[in-house]
Short mmCIF file of C-alpha atoms in Angstrom, two decimals:
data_model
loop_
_atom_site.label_atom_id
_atom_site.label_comp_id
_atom_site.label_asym_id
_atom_site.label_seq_id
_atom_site.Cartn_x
_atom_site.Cartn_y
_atom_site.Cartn_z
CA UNK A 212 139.00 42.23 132.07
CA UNK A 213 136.20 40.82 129.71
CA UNK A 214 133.28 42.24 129.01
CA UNK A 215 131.55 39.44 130.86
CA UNK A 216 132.84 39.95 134.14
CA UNK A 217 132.73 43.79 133.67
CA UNK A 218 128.84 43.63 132.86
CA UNK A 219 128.64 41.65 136.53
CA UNK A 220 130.77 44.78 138.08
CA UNK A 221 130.14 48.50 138.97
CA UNK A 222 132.85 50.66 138.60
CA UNK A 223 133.01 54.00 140.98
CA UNK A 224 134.97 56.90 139.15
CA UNK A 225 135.68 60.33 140.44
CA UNK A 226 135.02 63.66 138.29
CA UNK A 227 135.24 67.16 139.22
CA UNK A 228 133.98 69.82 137.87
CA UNK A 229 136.19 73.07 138.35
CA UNK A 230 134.57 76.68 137.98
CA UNK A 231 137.14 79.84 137.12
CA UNK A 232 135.88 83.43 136.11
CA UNK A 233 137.98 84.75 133.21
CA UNK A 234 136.95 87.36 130.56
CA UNK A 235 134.59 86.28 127.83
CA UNK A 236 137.56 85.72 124.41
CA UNK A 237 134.64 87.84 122.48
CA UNK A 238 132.61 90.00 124.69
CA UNK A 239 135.53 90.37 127.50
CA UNK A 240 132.99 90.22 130.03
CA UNK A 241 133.74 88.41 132.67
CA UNK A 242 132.48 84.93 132.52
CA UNK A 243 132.87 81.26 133.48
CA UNK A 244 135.43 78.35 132.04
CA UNK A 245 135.88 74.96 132.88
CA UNK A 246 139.06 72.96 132.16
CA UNK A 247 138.35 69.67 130.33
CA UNK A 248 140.31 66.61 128.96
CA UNK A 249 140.74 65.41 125.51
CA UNK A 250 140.58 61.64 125.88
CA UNK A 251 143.03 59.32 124.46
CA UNK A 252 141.01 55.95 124.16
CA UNK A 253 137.75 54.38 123.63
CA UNK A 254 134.90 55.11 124.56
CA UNK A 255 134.48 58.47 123.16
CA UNK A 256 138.38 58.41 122.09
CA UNK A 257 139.08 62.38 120.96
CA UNK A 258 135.83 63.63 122.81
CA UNK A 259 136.42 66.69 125.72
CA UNK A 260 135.46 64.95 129.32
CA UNK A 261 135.97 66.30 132.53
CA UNK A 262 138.73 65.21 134.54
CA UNK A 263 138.47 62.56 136.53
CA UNK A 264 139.44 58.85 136.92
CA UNK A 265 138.71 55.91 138.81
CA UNK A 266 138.58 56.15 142.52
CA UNK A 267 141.64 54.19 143.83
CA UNK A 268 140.78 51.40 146.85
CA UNK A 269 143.09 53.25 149.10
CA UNK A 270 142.17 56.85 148.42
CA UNK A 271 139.13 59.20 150.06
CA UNK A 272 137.10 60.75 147.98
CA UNK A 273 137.86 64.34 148.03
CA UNK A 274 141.51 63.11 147.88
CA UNK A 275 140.78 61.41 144.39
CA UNK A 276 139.10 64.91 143.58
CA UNK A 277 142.09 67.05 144.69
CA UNK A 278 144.51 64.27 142.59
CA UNK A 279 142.40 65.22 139.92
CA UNK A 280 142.59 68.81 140.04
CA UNK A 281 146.38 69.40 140.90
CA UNK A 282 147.02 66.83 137.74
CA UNK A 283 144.16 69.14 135.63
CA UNK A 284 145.43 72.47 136.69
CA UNK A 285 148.02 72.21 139.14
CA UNK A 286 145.66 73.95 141.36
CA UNK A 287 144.56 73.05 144.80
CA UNK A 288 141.71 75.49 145.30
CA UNK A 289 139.64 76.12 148.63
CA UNK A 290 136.62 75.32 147.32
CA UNK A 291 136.04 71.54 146.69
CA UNK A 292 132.71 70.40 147.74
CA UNK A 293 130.76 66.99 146.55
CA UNK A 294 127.81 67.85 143.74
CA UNK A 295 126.29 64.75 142.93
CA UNK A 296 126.66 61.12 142.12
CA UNK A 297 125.61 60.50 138.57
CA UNK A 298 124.56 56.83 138.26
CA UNK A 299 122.04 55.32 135.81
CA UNK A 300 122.92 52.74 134.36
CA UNK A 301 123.12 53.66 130.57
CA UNK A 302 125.68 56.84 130.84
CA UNK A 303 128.96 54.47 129.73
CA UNK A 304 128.51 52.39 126.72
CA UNK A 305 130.34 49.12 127.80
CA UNK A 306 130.15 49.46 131.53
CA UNK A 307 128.89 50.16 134.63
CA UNK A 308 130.51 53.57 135.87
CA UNK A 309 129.57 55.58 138.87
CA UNK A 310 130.96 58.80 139.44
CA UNK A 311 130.89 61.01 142.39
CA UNK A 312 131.06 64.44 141.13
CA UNK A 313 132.89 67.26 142.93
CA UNK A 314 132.99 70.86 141.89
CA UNK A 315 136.08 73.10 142.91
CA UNK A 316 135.94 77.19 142.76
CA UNK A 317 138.83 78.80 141.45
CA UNK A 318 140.01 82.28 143.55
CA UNK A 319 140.79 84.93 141.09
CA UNK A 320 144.37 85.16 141.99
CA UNK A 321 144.76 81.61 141.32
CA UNK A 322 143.70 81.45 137.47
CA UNK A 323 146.74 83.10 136.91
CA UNK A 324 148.62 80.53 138.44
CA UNK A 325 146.78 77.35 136.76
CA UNK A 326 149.29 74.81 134.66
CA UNK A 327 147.12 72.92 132.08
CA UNK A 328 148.03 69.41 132.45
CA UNK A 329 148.14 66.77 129.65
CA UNK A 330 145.65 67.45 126.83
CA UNK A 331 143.62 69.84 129.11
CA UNK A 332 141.70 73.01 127.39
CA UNK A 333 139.53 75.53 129.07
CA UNK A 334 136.42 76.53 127.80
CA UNK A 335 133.67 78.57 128.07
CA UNK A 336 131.12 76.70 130.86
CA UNK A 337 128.37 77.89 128.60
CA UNK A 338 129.15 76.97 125.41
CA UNK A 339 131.09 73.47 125.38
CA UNK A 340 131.78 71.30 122.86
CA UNK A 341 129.98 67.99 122.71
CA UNK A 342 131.09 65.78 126.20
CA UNK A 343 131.74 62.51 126.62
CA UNK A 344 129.34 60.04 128.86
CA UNK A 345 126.36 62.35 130.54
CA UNK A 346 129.21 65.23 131.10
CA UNK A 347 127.04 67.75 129.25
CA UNK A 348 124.76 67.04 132.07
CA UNK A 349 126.33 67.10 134.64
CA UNK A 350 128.00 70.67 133.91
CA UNK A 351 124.52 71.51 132.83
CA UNK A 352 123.95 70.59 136.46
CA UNK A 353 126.83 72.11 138.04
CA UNK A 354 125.93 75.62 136.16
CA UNK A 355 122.61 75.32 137.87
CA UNK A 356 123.32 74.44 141.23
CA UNK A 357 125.89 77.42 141.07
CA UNK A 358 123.70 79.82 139.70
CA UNK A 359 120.88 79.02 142.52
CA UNK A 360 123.22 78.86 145.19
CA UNK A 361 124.79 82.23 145.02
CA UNK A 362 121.40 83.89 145.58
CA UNK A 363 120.94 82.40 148.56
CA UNK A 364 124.61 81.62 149.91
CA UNK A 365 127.75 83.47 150.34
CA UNK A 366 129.67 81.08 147.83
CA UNK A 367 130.80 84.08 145.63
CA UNK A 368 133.45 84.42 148.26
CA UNK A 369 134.61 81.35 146.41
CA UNK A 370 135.72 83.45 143.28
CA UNK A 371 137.32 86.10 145.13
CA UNK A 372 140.36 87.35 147.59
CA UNK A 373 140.03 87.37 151.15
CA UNK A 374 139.10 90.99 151.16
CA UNK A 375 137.32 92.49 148.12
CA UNK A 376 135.21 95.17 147.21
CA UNK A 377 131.45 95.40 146.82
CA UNK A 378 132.17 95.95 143.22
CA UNK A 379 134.21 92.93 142.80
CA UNK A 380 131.11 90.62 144.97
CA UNK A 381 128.71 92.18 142.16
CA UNK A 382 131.28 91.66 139.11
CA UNK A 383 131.28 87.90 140.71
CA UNK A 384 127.51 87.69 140.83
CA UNK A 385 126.52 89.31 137.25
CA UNK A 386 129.29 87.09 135.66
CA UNK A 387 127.97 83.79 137.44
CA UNK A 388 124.34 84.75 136.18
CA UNK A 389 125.06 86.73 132.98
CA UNK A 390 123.36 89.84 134.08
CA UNK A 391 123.69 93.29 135.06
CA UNK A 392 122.93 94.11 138.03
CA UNK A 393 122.13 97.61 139.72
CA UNK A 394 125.14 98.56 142.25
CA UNK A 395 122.68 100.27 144.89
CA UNK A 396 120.35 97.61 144.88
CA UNK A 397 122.83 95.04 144.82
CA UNK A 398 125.24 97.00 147.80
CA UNK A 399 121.83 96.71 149.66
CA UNK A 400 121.05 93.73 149.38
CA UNK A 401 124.28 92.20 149.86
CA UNK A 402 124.90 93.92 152.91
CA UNK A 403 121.41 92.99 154.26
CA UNK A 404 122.62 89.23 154.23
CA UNK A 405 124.54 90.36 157.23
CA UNK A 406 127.79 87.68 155.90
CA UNK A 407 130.07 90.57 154.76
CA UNK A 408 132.46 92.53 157.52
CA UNK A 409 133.87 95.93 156.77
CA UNK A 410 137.73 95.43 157.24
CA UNK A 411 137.92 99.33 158.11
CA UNK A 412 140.35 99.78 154.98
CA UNK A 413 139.97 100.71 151.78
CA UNK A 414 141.34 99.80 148.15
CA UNK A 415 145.01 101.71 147.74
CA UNK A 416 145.61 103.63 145.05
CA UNK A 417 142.99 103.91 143.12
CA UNK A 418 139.89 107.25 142.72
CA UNK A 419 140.15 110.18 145.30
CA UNK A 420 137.37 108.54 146.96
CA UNK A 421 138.72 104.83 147.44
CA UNK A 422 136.26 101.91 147.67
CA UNK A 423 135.70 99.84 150.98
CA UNK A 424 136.97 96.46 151.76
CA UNK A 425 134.91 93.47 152.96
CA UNK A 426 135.99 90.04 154.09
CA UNK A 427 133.15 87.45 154.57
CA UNK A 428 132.42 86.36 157.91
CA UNK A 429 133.32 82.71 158.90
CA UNK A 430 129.97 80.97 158.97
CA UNK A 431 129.30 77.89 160.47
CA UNK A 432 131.32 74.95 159.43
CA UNK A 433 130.51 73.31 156.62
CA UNK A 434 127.86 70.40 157.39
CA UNK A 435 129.64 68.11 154.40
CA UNK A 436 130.85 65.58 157.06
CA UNK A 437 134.27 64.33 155.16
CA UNK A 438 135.68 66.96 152.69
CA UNK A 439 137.18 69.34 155.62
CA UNK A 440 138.49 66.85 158.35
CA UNK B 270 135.79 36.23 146.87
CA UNK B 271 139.12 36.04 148.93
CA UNK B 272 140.08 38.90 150.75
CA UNK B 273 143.14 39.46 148.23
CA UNK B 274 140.85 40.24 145.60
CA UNK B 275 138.18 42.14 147.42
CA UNK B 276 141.48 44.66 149.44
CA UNK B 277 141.74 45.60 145.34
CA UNK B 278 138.05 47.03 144.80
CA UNK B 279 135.52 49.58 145.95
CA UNK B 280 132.57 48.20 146.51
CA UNK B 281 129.85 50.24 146.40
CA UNK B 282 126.23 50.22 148.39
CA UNK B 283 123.16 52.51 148.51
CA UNK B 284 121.50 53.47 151.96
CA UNK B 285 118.55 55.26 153.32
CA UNK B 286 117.86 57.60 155.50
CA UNK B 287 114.06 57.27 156.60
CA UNK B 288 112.62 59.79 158.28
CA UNK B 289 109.06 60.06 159.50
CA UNK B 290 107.08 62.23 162.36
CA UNK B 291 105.70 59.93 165.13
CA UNK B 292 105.06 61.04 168.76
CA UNK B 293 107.67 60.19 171.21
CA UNK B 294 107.15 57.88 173.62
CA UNK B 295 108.11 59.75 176.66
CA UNK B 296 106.50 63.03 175.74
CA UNK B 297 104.20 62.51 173.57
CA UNK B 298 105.29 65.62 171.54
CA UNK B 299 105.96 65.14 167.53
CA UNK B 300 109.41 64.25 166.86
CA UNK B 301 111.77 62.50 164.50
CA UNK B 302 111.65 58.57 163.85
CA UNK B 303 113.92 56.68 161.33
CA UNK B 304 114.42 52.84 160.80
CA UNK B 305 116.89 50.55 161.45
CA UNK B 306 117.70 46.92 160.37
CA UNK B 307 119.81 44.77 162.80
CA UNK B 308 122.55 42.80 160.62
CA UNK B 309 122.09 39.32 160.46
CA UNK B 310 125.95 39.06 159.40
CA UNK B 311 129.43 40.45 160.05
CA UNK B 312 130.80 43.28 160.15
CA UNK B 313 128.83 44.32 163.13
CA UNK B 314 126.29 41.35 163.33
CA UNK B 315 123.54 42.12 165.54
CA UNK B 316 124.05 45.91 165.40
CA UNK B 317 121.77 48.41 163.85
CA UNK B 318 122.13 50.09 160.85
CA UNK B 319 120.73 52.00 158.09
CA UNK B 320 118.98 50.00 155.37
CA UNK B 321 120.62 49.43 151.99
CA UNK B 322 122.39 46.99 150.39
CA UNK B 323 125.06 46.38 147.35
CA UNK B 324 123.99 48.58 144.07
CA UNK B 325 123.04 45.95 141.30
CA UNK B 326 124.94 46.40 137.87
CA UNK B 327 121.51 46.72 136.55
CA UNK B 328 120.00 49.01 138.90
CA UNK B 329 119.99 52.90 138.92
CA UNK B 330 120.84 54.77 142.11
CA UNK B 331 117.53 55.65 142.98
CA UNK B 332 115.96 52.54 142.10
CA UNK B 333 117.96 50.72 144.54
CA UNK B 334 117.28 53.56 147.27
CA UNK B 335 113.16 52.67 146.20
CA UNK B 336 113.49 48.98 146.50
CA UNK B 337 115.39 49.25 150.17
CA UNK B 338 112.43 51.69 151.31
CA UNK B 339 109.85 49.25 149.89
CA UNK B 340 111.56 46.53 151.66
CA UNK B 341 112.03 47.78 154.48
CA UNK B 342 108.97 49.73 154.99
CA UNK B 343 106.45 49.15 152.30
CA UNK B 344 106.70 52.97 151.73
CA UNK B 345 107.01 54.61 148.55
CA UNK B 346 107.49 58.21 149.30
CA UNK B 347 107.29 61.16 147.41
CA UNK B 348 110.42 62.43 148.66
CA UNK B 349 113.17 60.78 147.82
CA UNK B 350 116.59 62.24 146.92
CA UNK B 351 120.41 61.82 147.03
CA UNK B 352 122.19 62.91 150.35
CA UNK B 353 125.54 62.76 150.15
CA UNK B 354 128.19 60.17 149.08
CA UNK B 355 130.33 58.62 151.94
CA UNK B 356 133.84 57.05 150.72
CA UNK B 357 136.19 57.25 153.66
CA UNK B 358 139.13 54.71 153.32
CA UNK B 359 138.19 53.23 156.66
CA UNK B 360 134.64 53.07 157.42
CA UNK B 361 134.32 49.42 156.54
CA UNK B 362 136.94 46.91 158.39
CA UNK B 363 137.24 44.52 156.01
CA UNK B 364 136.31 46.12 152.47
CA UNK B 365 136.42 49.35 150.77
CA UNK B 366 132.71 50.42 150.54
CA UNK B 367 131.21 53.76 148.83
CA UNK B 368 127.64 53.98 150.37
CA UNK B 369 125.53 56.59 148.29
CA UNK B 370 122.69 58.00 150.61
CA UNK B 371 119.26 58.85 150.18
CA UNK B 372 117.06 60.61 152.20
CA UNK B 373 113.15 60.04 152.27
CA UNK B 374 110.83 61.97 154.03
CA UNK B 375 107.25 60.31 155.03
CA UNK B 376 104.20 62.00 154.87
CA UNK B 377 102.55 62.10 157.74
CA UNK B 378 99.47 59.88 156.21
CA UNK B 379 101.90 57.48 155.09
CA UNK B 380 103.53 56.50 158.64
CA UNK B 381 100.21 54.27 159.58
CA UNK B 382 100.32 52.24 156.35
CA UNK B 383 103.92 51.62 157.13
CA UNK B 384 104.62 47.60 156.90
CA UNK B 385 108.25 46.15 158.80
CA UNK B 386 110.51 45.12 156.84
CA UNK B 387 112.43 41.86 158.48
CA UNK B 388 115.03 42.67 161.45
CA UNK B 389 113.68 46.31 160.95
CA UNK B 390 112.69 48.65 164.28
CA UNK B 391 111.95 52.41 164.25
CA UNK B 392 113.78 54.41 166.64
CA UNK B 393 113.93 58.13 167.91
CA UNK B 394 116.25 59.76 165.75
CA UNK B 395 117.79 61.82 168.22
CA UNK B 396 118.48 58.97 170.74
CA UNK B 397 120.02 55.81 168.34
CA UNK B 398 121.37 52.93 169.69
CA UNK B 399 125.24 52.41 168.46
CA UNK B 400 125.33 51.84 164.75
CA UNK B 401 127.15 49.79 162.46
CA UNK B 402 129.78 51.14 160.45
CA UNK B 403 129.91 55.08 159.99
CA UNK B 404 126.16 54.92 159.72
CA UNK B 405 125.92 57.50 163.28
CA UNK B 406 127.33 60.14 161.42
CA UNK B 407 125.18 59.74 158.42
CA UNK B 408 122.00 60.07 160.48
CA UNK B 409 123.94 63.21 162.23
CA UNK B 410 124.42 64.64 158.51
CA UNK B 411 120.77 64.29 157.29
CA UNK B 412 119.74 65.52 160.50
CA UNK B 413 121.69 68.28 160.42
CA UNK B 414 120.46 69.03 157.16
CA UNK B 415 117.22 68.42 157.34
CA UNK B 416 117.23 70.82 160.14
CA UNK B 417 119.25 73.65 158.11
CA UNK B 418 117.10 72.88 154.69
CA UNK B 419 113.79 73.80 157.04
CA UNK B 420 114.56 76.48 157.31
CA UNK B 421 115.08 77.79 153.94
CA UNK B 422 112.86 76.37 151.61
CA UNK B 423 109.77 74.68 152.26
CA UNK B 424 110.84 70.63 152.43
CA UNK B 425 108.18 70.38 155.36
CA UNK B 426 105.83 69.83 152.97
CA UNK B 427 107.34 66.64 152.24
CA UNK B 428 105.96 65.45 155.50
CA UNK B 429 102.05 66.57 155.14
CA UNK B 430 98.96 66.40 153.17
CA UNK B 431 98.45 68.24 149.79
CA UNK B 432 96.18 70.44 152.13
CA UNK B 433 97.46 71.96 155.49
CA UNK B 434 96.41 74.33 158.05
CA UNK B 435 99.21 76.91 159.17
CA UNK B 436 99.39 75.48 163.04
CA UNK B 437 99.85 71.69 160.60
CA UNK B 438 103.12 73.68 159.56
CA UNK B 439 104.26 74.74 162.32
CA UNK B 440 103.86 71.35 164.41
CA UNK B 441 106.38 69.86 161.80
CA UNK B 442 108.31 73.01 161.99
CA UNK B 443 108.46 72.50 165.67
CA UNK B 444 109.35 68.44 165.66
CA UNK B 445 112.08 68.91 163.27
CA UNK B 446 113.56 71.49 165.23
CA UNK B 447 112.72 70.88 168.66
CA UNK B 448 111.83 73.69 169.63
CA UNK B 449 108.02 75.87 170.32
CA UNK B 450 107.64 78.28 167.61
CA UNK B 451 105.62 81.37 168.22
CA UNK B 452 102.13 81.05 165.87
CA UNK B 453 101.71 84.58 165.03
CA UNK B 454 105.47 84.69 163.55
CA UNK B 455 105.13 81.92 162.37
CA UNK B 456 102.56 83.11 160.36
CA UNK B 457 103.99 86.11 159.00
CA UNK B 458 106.91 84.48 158.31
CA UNK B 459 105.39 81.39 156.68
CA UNK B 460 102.98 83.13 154.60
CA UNK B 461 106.38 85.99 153.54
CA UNK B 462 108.12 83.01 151.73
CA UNK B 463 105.34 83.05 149.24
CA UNK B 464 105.44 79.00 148.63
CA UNK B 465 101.72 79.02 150.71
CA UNK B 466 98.62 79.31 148.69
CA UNK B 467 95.45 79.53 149.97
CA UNK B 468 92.67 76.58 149.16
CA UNK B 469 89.85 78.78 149.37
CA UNK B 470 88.56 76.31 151.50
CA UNK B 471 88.77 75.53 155.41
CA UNK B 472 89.49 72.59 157.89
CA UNK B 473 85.96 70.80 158.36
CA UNK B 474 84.26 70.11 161.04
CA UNK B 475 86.32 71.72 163.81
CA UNK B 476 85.62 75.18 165.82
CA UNK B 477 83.29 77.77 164.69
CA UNK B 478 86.25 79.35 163.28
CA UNK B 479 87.82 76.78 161.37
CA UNK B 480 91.44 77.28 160.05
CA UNK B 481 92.01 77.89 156.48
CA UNK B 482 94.06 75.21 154.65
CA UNK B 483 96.94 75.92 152.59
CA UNK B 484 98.92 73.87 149.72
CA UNK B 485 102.85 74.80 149.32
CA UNK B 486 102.87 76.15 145.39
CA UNK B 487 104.52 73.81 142.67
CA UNK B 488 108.07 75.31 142.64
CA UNK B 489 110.39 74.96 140.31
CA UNK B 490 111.12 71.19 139.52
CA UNK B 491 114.20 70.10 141.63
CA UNK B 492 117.45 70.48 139.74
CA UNK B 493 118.30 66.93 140.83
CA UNK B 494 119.15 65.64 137.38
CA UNK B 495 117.96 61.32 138.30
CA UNK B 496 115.65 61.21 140.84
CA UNK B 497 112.71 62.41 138.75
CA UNK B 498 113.05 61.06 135.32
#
């Protein structure tokens, strides 16, 4: 295609932006990552991106984000929502791209489990290389729309097992927004949201006096009309 | 461009979602309006549908959103933002079309000065006429978030004056959710979210015990990283 008819076109592509808590490689804390792709060709040949590609004419959108992600990580996590469509006109140097960003949670249990695909590195969310394109924004956006959302939504559950601990929900919240946070207060508070259900069992094996399980209770469907048809 | 060619692409569009607070014709009771433009062409000619059109090469997301709401309206409202992206394989017979959605909100002041667009009508959002394309369940999506977003931060102040009175509130309160809201919770509960701030000043010319007027307090800027450059 020539650059002519290109600067006539826009192009839609799809990028996802995929969230997993893993210890900290200096502090240990726990923390987030985010996979990323080396690219192999112009623009920005050698630069980290997030994964992604163009949307194909006969593929949905969340289906071009779950491509993405089993070919990034070999992962098909729960959590795959739409973020945001980044579109001005200047954010790819020789043409018009669109992409539709979605960002997936990964479960705890299923970091273990990712498969790095093709030139695919995980990083720390927080302290990236330079990105190709307007990536840096976009995760800068993604970090931001996490970090607000889990103080006012249960989407912590995201990170964790169907039934967890109130110790784990808080060890998901201070890690999402780099804090400490005080386990009475926070046991209050998170049981005030009225979302979490005591299973009626405890952890095995652990102290004398075992901790309590919670599952989260099934809210209302979520209102995104096509990711969960 | 033969059909051949176009079967290879995704074409992709920017709509709007309109909505405004007029009284309803039956009732006479506040509710929500939205317009429509009947299509002048296949697909769907004669049909209503949300305004929008093709996204230019040179135009950024939100500048095509601001030219469809000044053409079909003569509005330039100050909220504006991006909905949701809707890519389904099959929501355009003959073409594979991404439509990016944005949602304004009118102020209240802004509804008179409101100028048709060609082909355009307002309509009742809750009772549509059949709509082109998948357009029906976009209006169900912004409704249905409009109506959850109400109630958790303060967006109603999208549709009024700087300065408000508390039963102001509530009336768009009420429209948006159909429903009679007691005043004295209302109260409490509007002035517990701590956006309200007092004026200082009161509603002139009214009762011998006019209501104070209120402003929402300048949040946090939205995170939205392109509608407010």
């Amino acid at each position: 295609m020539t650059v002519s008819s290109i600067d006539q076109r826009v192009s839609l592509a799809v990028s996802t932006v995929i969230f997993a808590l893993r210890p900290h490689p200096e502090s240990g804390l726990m923390t987030l990552w985010l996979p990323l792709v080396r690219r192999i060709r112009e623009p920005y040949e050698g630069m980290w991106a997030l994964p992604g590609g163009p949307l194909e004419a006969d593929e949905d959108l969340v289906a071009s984000a779950q491509h993405t992600l089993e070919r990034t990580t070999g992962l098909a996590p729960h959590y795959l929502e739409q973020l945001y469509a980044f579109g001005r006109v200047d954010r790819s140097p020789d043409d018009r791209v669109v992409s539709i960003v979605y960002w997936a949670l990964v479960r705890q249990e299923e970091v273990a489990r990712a498969v790095d695909g093709e030139n695919v590195e995980w990083f720390v969310a927080d302290d990236l290389p330079q990105l190709a394109f307007d990536h840096a924004q976009i995760v800068d956006y993604a970090l931001a729309r996490l970090r607000a959302k889990i103080t006012y939504t249960p989407i912590a559950h995201a990170f964790l097992p169907p039934e967890f601990t109130l110790a784990d929900l808080r060890a998901v919240h201070e890690a999402v927004l780099r804090t400490t946070l005080d386990p009475a207060n926070f046991r209050r508070q998170a049981l005030g949201t009225k979302t979490l259900v005591p299973t009626g069992t405890c952890l095995q094996g652990t102290s004398h006096r075992p901790p309590a399980l919670f599952r989260f209770e099934a809210g209302a469907p979520s209102p995104a009309p096509e990711e969960h048809r």
